[in-house]
Coordinates of C-alpha atoms and ligand atoms in Angstrom, one line a residue:
M45 CA -22.0 10.9 16.4
T46 CA -24.1 14.0 16.4
H47 CA -23.0 16.8 18.6
P48 CA -25.0 16.7 21.8
N49 CA -25.9 20.4 21.6
T50 CA -27.2 20.7 18.0
G51 CA -30.6 19.2 18.9
S52 CA -31.1 18.5 15.2
H53 CA -31.0 14.7 15.2
R54 CA -33.8 12.2 15.3
A55 CA -31.9 9.0 16.1
V56 CA -30.4 8.2 19.5
E57 CA -26.7 7.3 19.1
S58 CA -24.5 6.0 21.8
V59 CA -21.1 7.6 22.6
Y60 CA -19.8 4.3 23.9
S61 CA -20.5 1.8 21.2
N62 CA -18.0 1.2 18.4
G63 CA -20.1 -0.2 15.6
P64 CA -21.7 -3.6 15.4
S65 CA -21.2 -5.7 18.6
A66 CA -18.9 -8.7 18.6
V67 CA -20.7 -10.3 21.5
Q68 CA -20.5 -14.1 21.2
N69 CA -22.6 -15.0 24.3
P70 CA -25.4 -12.5 24.5
L71 CA -27.8 -12.2 27.5
P72 CA -31.4 -13.4 27.3
Q73 CA -33.4 -11.4 24.8
A74 CA -37.0 -10.4 25.0
S75 CA -39.1 -11.1 21.9
I76 CA -40.4 -8.2 19.8
A77 CA -43.8 -8.7 21.4
E78 CA -42.4 -8.7 24.9
T79 CA -40.3 -5.7 24.2
A80 CA -43.3 -3.8 22.9
K81 CA -45.2 -4.7 26.2
I82 CA -42.3 -3.6 28.4
L83 CA -41.9 -0.3 26.5
A84 CA -45.7 0.3 26.6
D85 CA -46.2 -0.7 30.3
V86 CA -43.0 0.4 31.9
Q87 CA -41.3 3.1 29.8
L88 CA -44.3 4.9 28.2
P89 CA -46.2 5.9 31.3
T90 CA -42.9 7.3 32.9
V91 CA -42.1 9.2 29.7
A92 CA -45.7 10.4 29.3
K93 CA -45.9 11.6 32.9
G94 CA -42.8 13.7 32.1
P95 CA -39.4 12.5 33.2
I96 CA -37.9 16.1 33.5
I97 CA -41.1 18.0 34.5
R98 CA -44.3 16.3 35.3
R99 CA -47.5 16.8 33.2
P100 CA -50.2 16.9 35.9
R101 CA -53.0 15.7 33.7
V102 CA -51.1 12.7 32.6
V103 CA -50.1 11.9 36.2
A104 CA -53.8 11.9 37.1
V105 CA -54.6 9.5 34.2
V106 CA -51.7 7.2 35.2
E107 CA -53.0 7.1 38.7
R108 CA -56.6 6.6 37.8
M109 CA -55.8 3.8 35.4
G110 CA -53.4 2.0 37.7
L111 CA -50.7 2.0 35.0
E112 CA -47.8 2.2 37.5
A113 CA -49.0 -1.1 39.1
R114 CA -49.2 -2.6 35.7
A115 CA -45.6 -1.7 35.1
V116 CA -44.5 -3.4 38.2
T117 CA -46.5 -6.5 37.3
R118 CA -44.9 -6.6 33.8
M119 CA -41.4 -6.5 35.3
Q120 CA -42.4 -9.3 37.8
D121 CA -43.6 -11.4 34.9
M122 CA -40.3 -10.8 33.0
A123 CA -38.3 -11.8 36.1
K124 CA -40.4 -15.0 36.5
K125 CA -39.7 -15.9 32.9
Y126 CA -36.1 -14.8 32.5
G127 CA -34.7 -15.2 36.0
Q128 CA -31.7 -13.1 36.7
G129 CA -31.2 -11.4 33.4
P130 CA -30.4 -8.6 32.7
L131 CA -32.8 -8.8 29.8
L132 CA -31.9 -7.4 26.4
L133 CA -34.8 -5.7 24.6
A134 CA -35.4 -6.0 20.9
V135 CA -35.3 -2.3 20.0
P136 CA -34.2 -1.5 16.5
G137 CA -31.1 0.5 16.2
R138 CA -30.5 0.7 19.9
N139 CA -29.1 -1.6 22.6
M140 CA -31.3 -1.6 25.7
A141 CA -31.5 -3.8 28.7
V142 CA -33.6 -4.0 31.9
V143 CA -32.3 -5.1 35.2
L144 CA -34.2 -7.9 36.8
D145 CA -32.1 -9.0 39.7
P146 CA -31.5 -7.1 43.0
E147 CA -27.8 -8.1 42.9
H148 CA -27.4 -6.6 39.5
V149 CA -28.9 -3.3 40.7
H150 CA -26.1 -3.1 43.2
R151 CA -23.5 -4.2 40.6
V152 CA -24.6 -1.6 38.0
L153 CA -24.8 1.3 40.5
E154 CA -21.5 0.4 42.2
G155 CA -19.9 0.1 38.8
S156 CA -20.7 3.7 37.8
P157 CA -19.3 5.5 35.9
E158 CA -17.1 2.6 34.5
P159 CA -18.3 0.5 33.0
F160 CA -21.8 1.8 33.7
A161 CA -21.7 5.5 32.7
T162 CA -24.2 7.9 34.3
A163 CA -24.0 9.9 31.0
E164 CA -26.6 7.8 29.3
T165 CA -27.7 8.9 25.8
L166 CA -31.3 9.7 26.5
K167 CA -30.5 11.5 29.7
R168 CA -27.8 13.6 27.9
H169 CA -30.4 14.7 25.4
A170 CA -32.9 15.6 28.0
L171 CA -30.6 17.6 30.2
K172 CA -28.7 19.4 27.5
H173 CA -31.7 21.8 27.2
F174 CA -30.6 23.5 30.4
E175 CA -27.4 22.0 31.8
P176 CA -25.2 20.4 29.2
K177 CA -22.1 20.4 31.5
V178 CA -23.9 18.9 34.5
A179 CA -22.0 16.1 36.3
L180 CA -24.7 13.5 35.7
T181 CA -24.3 13.6 31.9
S182 CA -20.5 14.1 31.9
H183 CA -17.9 11.4 31.7
G184 CA -14.2 10.8 32.4
S185 CA -12.2 13.6 34.1
D186 CA -15.0 16.2 33.5
R187 CA -17.4 14.1 35.4
A188 CA -15.0 13.5 38.3
R189 CA -14.4 17.2 38.7
R190 CA -18.0 18.2 38.4
R191 CA -19.2 15.4 40.7
E192 CA -16.6 16.6 43.3
T193 CA -18.0 20.2 43.0
N194 CA -21.5 18.9 43.8
E195 CA -20.2 16.8 46.7
Q196 CA -18.4 19.8 48.2
L197 CA -21.2 22.3 47.9
L198 CA -24.0 20.0 48.9
D199 CA -22.0 18.6 51.8
H200 CA -22.7 15.2 50.4
S201 CA -21.3 13.1 53.3
H202 CA -23.0 15.0 56.2
H203 CA -26.5 14.6 57.5
I204 CA -26.5 18.2 58.4
H205 CA -25.3 20.7 55.8
R206 CA -22.7 23.1 57.2
M207 CA -25.1 26.0 56.5
A208 CA -28.1 24.3 58.1
E209 CA -28.4 26.9 60.9
Q210 CA -28.5 29.6 58.2
F211 CA -31.2 27.8 56.3
M212 CA -33.5 27.3 59.3
P213 CA -34.9 30.9 59.6
A214 CA -36.1 30.6 55.9
V215 CA -37.7 27.2 56.7
R216 CA -39.6 28.7 59.6
Q217 CA -40.6 31.8 57.7
E218 CA -41.9 30.1 54.6
A219 CA -43.8 27.5 56.6
A220 CA -45.4 30.3 58.7
E221 CA -46.4 32.1 55.6
L222 CA -47.9 28.9 54.1
L223 CA -49.9 28.3 57.3
E224 CA -51.2 31.9 57.2
R225 CA -52.3 31.4 53.6
V226 CA -53.9 28.1 54.4
D227 CA -55.7 29.6 57.4
A228 CA -57.0 32.4 55.2
A229 CA -58.4 29.7 52.8
G230 CA -60.4 28.1 55.6
G231 CA -57.8 25.5 56.3
R232 CA -57.6 24.0 52.8
M233 CA -54.2 23.3 51.4
D234 CA -53.6 22.2 47.8
Y235 CA -50.3 21.4 45.9
D236 CA -50.0 24.8 44.4
M237 CA -50.0 26.5 47.8
Y238 CA -47.5 24.0 49.2
F239 CA -45.3 24.2 46.2
G240 CA -45.3 28.0 46.2
A241 CA -44.0 28.1 49.7
W242 CA -41.6 25.3 49.1
F243 CA -40.1 27.0 46.1
A244 CA -39.8 30.3 47.9
L245 CA -37.6 28.4 50.4
V246 CA -35.7 26.6 47.6
N247 CA -34.9 29.9 45.9
R248 CA -33.7 31.4 49.1
V249 CA -31.5 28.4 50.0
V250 CA -30.0 28.1 46.5
L251 CA -29.8 31.6 45.2
G252 CA -30.5 34.0 48.1
D253 CA -33.3 35.8 49.9
S254 CA -33.9 38.3 47.2
Y255 CA -34.8 35.5 44.8
R256 CA -37.7 34.4 47.0
E257 CA -40.3 35.5 44.6
D258 CA -38.2 35.1 41.4
T259 CA -40.9 33.3 39.4
E260 CA -39.2 34.4 36.2
L261 CA -36.3 32.0 36.7
V262 CA -38.7 29.2 37.9
E263 CA -40.7 29.7 34.7
L264 CA -37.6 29.8 32.4
M265 CA -36.6 26.6 34.0
E266 CA -40.0 25.1 33.6
T267 CA -40.0 25.9 29.8
Q268 CA -36.6 24.3 29.3
R269 CA -37.5 21.3 31.4
A270 CA -40.6 20.9 29.2
R271 CA -38.3 20.8 26.2
G272 CA -36.1 18.3 28.1
N273 CA -39.2 16.0 28.4
W274 CA -38.9 15.7 24.6
A275 CA -35.1 15.1 24.8
F276 CA -33.7 14.9 21.2
F277 CA -37.1 15.6 19.5
R278 CA -36.9 19.3 20.4
P279 CA -34.0 21.6 19.4
V280 CA -32.2 23.4 22.2
D281 CA -33.3 26.9 22.8
T282 CA -29.9 28.3 23.3
S283 CA -31.0 31.8 24.2
A284 CA -33.4 30.6 26.9
R285 CA -30.7 28.4 28.2
A286 CA -28.2 31.3 28.3
A287 CA -30.8 33.4 30.1
I288 CA -31.1 30.8 32.9
L289 CA -27.3 30.4 33.2
T290 CA -26.8 34.2 33.2
R291 CA -29.4 34.7 36.0
I292 CA -27.7 31.9 38.0
E293 CA -24.3 33.5 37.5
Q294 CA -25.7 36.8 38.8
A295 CA -26.8 35.1 41.9
V296 CA -23.3 33.5 42.4
D297 CA -21.7 36.9 41.9
G298 CA -24.2 38.6 44.2
A299 CA -23.3 36.0 46.9
E300 CA -26.2 36.7 49.2
P301 CA -25.3 35.4 52.7
G302 CA -26.8 32.1 53.6
S303 CA -27.2 30.8 50.0
L304 CA -25.5 28.0 48.2
A305 CA -24.6 30.5 45.5
A306 CA -22.5 32.4 48.0
L307 CA -20.9 29.2 49.1
M308 CA -20.0 28.4 45.5
K309 CA -18.3 31.9 45.1
Q310 CA -16.5 31.5 48.4
M311 CA -15.2 28.0 47.5
E312 CA -14.2 29.2 44.0
S313 CA -12.2 32.1 45.4
K314 CA -10.4 29.9 48.0
G315 CA -9.6 27.3 45.3
E316 CA -11.7 24.7 47.1
I317 CA -13.5 23.6 43.9
D318 CA -11.7 23.1 40.6
G319 CA -14.2 23.6 37.8
S320 CA -14.3 26.6 35.5
R321 CA -16.9 29.2 36.4
E322 CA -19.0 28.1 33.3
E323 CA -19.2 24.5 34.4
N324 CA -19.7 25.3 38.1
I325 CA -22.7 27.4 37.2
Q326 CA -24.1 24.6 35.2
Q327 CA -24.5 22.4 38.3
I328 CA -27.0 24.7 39.8
P329 CA -30.0 24.2 37.4
Q330 CA -29.8 20.5 38.4
W331 CA -30.4 21.6 42.0
L332 CA -33.3 23.8 41.2
F333 CA -34.8 21.1 39.0
A334 CA -34.3 18.4 41.6
F335 CA -35.9 20.4 44.4
D336 CA -39.1 20.0 42.5
P337 CA -39.4 16.2 43.2
A338 CA -38.3 17.0 46.7
G339 CA -41.5 19.1 47.0
M340 CA -43.6 16.2 45.8
A341 CA -41.9 13.8 48.2
G342 CA -42.5 16.1 51.2
Y343 CA -46.2 16.7 50.2
R344 CA -46.8 12.9 49.8
A345 CA -45.1 12.4 53.2
L346 CA -47.8 14.6 54.7
A347 CA -50.4 12.2 53.1
L348 CA -48.7 9.3 54.8
L349 CA -48.7 11.0 58.2
A350 CA -52.3 12.1 57.8
S351 CA -53.4 8.5 57.3
H352 CA -51.2 7.0 60.1
Q353 CA -52.1 8.7 63.3
D354 CA -49.8 6.6 65.5
R355 CA -46.8 7.6 63.3
L356 CA -47.9 11.2 63.4
D357 CA -48.0 11.1 67.2
A358 CA -44.5 9.7 67.2
V359 CA -43.3 12.4 64.8
R360 CA -44.8 15.1 67.0
Y361 CA -43.0 13.7 70.0
Q362 CA -39.7 13.9 68.1
I363 CA -40.5 17.5 66.9
A364 CA -41.0 18.6 70.5
D365 CA -37.6 17.1 71.4
Q366 CA -35.8 18.5 68.3
Q367 CA -32.1 19.3 68.4
L368 CA -30.5 20.3 65.1
A369 CA -27.2 19.2 66.6
E370 CA -28.4 15.6 66.7
A371 CA -27.3 13.5 63.7
P372 CA -29.6 12.9 61.9
P373 CA -32.3 15.2 63.4
L374 CA -36.0 14.2 63.2
P375 CA -35.3 10.6 62.3
L376 CA -38.9 9.5 61.9
L377 CA -39.7 12.4 59.6
R378 CA -36.7 11.7 57.5
A379 CA -37.7 8.0 57.3
T380 CA -41.2 9.2 56.3
V381 CA -39.8 11.2 53.4
L382 CA -37.7 8.2 52.4
E383 CA -40.8 6.0 52.5
S384 CA -42.6 8.6 50.4
L385 CA -39.8 8.2 47.9
R386 CA -39.8 4.4 48.2
L387 CA -43.5 4.1 47.7
W388 CA -43.7 6.7 45.0
A389 CA -40.2 7.1 43.5
T390 CA -39.7 10.5 41.8
T391 CA -36.8 9.1 39.7
P392 CA -38.4 5.8 38.7
M393 CA -36.0 5.2 35.8
I394 CA -32.3 5.1 36.8
L395 CA -30.3 4.8 33.5
R396 CA -26.8 3.8 32.8
E397 CA -24.9 3.1 29.7
T398 CA -22.1 0.5 29.2
T399 CA -18.8 1.9 28.1
R400 CA -17.6 -1.6 27.1
E401 CA -18.8 -5.1 26.9
V402 CA -19.7 -6.4 30.4
E403 CA -19.9 -10.0 31.4
F404 CA -22.8 -11.3 33.6
D405 CA -23.4 -14.8 34.8
H406 CA -25.7 -15.5 31.9
G407 CA -24.1 -13.7 29.1
V408 CA -22.4 -10.6 27.9
M409 CA -23.9 -7.1 27.6
P410 CA -22.7 -5.2 24.5
A411 CA -20.9 -1.8 24.8
G412 CA -23.2 1.1 24.3
T413 CA -26.2 -0.6 26.0
S414 CA -28.7 1.6 27.9
V415 CA -29.4 -0.1 31.1
L416 CA -32.7 0.6 32.9
I417 CA -33.2 0.1 36.6
F418 CA -36.9 0.6 37.2
A419 CA -37.0 1.5 40.8
P420 CA -40.7 0.8 41.5
F421 CA -40.2 -2.8 40.5
F422 CA -37.7 -3.3 43.4
H423 CA -39.5 -0.9 45.8
R424 CA -42.9 -2.4 45.4
D425 CA -42.1 -6.1 44.6
D426 CA -44.7 -7.8 46.7
A427 CA -43.3 -11.2 45.6
N428 CA -40.3 -10.5 47.7
L429 CA -41.1 -7.7 50.2
D430 CA -43.7 -8.0 52.9
F431 CA -43.7 -4.2 53.4
A432 CA -44.0 -3.6 49.6
H433 CA -47.4 -1.7 49.9
R434 CA -47.4 -0.3 53.4
F435 CA -45.8 2.6 55.2
A436 CA -42.8 1.0 56.9
P437 CA -40.4 3.8 58.0
E438 CA -38.5 1.2 60.1
V439 CA -36.9 -0.3 57.0
W440 CA -34.7 2.8 56.9
D441 CA -33.1 1.9 60.3
H442 CA -31.9 -1.4 59.0
Q443 CA -28.8 -1.1 56.9
R444 CA -28.9 -4.8 56.2
T445 CA -32.3 -4.6 54.5
R446 CA -30.9 -2.1 52.1
E447 CA -27.8 -4.0 51.5
E448 CA -29.8 -7.2 50.7
W449 CA -32.5 -5.4 48.7
P450 CA -32.1 -2.3 46.6
L451 CA -34.2 0.5 47.9
V452 CA -32.7 3.3 45.8
P453 CA -34.8 6.4 45.6
F454 CA -31.5 8.4 45.6
S455 CA -29.7 5.8 43.5
A456 CA -26.5 4.3 45.1
G457 CA -22.8 3.8 44.6
P458 CA -20.5 6.6 43.2
G459 CA -23.5 8.2 41.4
I460 CA -25.7 8.4 44.5
C461 CA -27.6 11.7 44.8
P462 CA -25.2 14.1 46.5
G463 CA -28.1 16.3 47.5
R464 CA -29.9 13.6 49.5
H465 CA -29.0 14.8 53.0
L466 CA -29.8 18.3 52.1
V467 CA -33.2 17.2 50.7
L468 CA -34.0 15.2 53.8
L469 CA -32.9 18.1 56.1
L470 CA -35.0 20.7 54.3
T471 CA -38.1 18.5 53.7
S472 CA -38.2 17.1 57.3
T473 CA -37.7 20.5 59.0
F474 CA -40.3 22.1 56.7
I475 CA -42.9 19.4 57.3
A476 CA -42.1 19.6 61.0
Q477 CA -43.3 23.2 61.0
I478 CA -46.6 22.1 59.5
V479 CA -47.5 19.0 61.5
G480 CA -46.0 20.5 64.7
Q481 CA -48.5 23.4 64.5
R482 CA -51.6 22.0 62.8
S483 CA -53.8 18.9 62.8
I484 CA -53.9 17.4 59.4
D485 CA -56.6 15.6 57.5
L486 CA -56.3 14.2 54.0
L487 CA -59.4 15.3 52.0
S488 CA -58.8 14.0 48.5
H489 CA -57.8 10.4 49.0
S490 CA -58.6 7.6 51.3
L491 CA -55.4 5.6 51.7
E492 CA -55.6 2.0 52.8
P493 CA -52.6 1.5 55.2
D494 CA -51.9 -2.1 54.0
N495 CA -52.5 -1.5 50.4
L496 CA -51.0 1.9 49.4
P497 CA -51.5 2.8 45.7
V498 CA -48.5 2.3 43.4
L499 CA -48.8 5.9 42.3
L500 CA -50.1 8.8 44.4
D501 CA -50.9 11.9 42.3
N502 CA -49.3 14.8 44.3
F503 CA -51.1 17.4 42.2
S504 CA -54.6 16.3 43.3
L505 CA -53.8 15.7 47.0
R506 CA -55.7 18.1 49.2
F507 CA -55.6 18.6 53.0
H508 CA -57.5 20.3 55.7
L509 CA -55.3 21.9 58.4
S510 CA -56.6 23.1 61.7
G511 CA -55.2 24.6 64.9
R512 CA -53.9 22.1 67.5
Ligands
HEM700 C1 -36.6 14.1 46.3 C2 -35.6 14.7 45.8 C3 -34.5 14.0 45.0 C4 -34.4 12.7 44.6 C5 -35.4 11.6 44.8 C6 -33.1 12.6 43.9 C7 -32.7 11.4 43.3 C8 -31.5 11.4 42.5 C9 -31.2 10.2 41.8 C10 -32.0 8.9 41.7 C11 -30.0 10.5 41.1 C12 -29.3 9.6 40.2 C13 -29.8 9.8 38.8 C14 -29.1 9.0 37.8 O1 -28.2 8.3 38.0 O2 -29.6 9.1 36.6 C15 -29.7 11.9 41.5 C16 -28.6 12.5 41.0 C17 -28.2 13.8 41.4 N1 -28.9 14.6 42.3 FE1 -30.6 14.1 43.3 N2 -32.5 13.8 43.9 C18 -33.3 14.7 44.6 C19 -33.0 16.0 44.9 C20 -31.8 16.6 44.6 C21 -31.4 17.9 45.0 C22 -32.3 18.9 45.8 C23 -30.2 18.1 44.6 C24 -29.3 19.4 44.8 C25 -29.5 20.3 45.7 C26 -29.7 17.0 43.9 C27 -28.5 16.8 43.3 C28 -28.2 15.8 42.5 C29 -27.0 15.7 41.6 C30 -26.0 16.8 41.4 C31 -27.1 14.5 40.9 C32 -26.1 14.0 39.9 C33 -25.0 13.1 40.6 C34 -24.0 12.6 39.7 O3 -23.8 13.1 38.7 O4 -23.3 11.6 40.2 N3 -30.7 16.0 44.0 N4 -30.6 12.4 42.4

């Protein structure tokens, strides 16, 4: 196996496979032609859009050409033909499978990290450019410790993060500054304006108030994430990576009150988290990186509200009534962000890798197989869901719907996103400041409520905001 940090290889090798498979009863296998179509229709658009950092021009093309809808149709065709699956793909030199059955989504995600490791090969190569020791691409006891660190710091099992009250002034200030800028621009809001305000907030929450305008770290991260888009095809820029980690470590040492960096330092000194300083620091780039899709999700949620006046009225009613002590607060806004993520998943490909042979009803999956769960197939499967293409926040009230059908924008099982409650808290309270104070019209798109597009390009969404 090549060392994950050399960046010098051209072939993807699995950590988990032990040479040729001894599998006697393999799962159904797609033909070479079908594999080519699946890779072209499902994997290629996601990879081209940029799995680690989006390429806005490609996103626009994928939206215009309806490629995301084609991907869902391709998966539906495969499910019709192969039934339960999982379906093995005919990729030379690599074991790959796609999940076709809702039950198998639950099984794979519940069975992480053994036998379905989160540390999948492609993911490791993509993330090593800025966080080789992140929990997601670690395994065994390293993963367990790093996952626990994330769970502790992100308050994974609570709707309301223990520092929520400290975050709220920053939420209000950044939203107010955004609204001032929008007013000065004649009421027009584009993604750059929204994202600028959102990231000022994110920098304050993660690193501290003095990092509010630290565009240097954001740019360093963007450059490394762009390398991550190329995974193993680009060598690691170790000095840029070190520069990111040094800056983050300075923030932890600086421990500005009200920041997650300060919480890390405090928990380290009290012995409440176990990792070494080096590995703890490496969890933070994942947070900064993952707040980027949270920005997209919040902005698209605004598009949903602008096109559903009745829901917007209900949201405003809840905002007027808002109590942070309620659990969870602003339920309709949270469900709107969840719907934004169901309709337009920001992590469309959830990848796992088998650590050993795994038996399914219809055959055995070899060790070292990369297993792809393509979330849009399950979220937008109109063959099975009557709400597939409409805004249906009520589905998030029904635990049973989610148990029966995998709606997995934040994944599920032991590898579920530990930041999900913090994301929902910050996005919902930030958006509440906008829709609570302004009327909102969507200028760039006309969304049909019963037929929402399978991809909505956040970069080209534009709004008009006016006083209420
Ligand atoms: C809209 C925003 C977000 C979405 C949709 C999202 C979704 C996900 C998904 C699907 C995974 C599983 C990935 C996989 O298994 O390959 C994941 C993992 C993770 N997310 Fe999020 N995430 C978001 C934001 C955040 C934020 C803001 C943080 C931190 C503050 C965060 C922290 C993490 C961490 C640490 C993991 C790795 C968990 C593990 O190793 O078990 N995420 N997220």
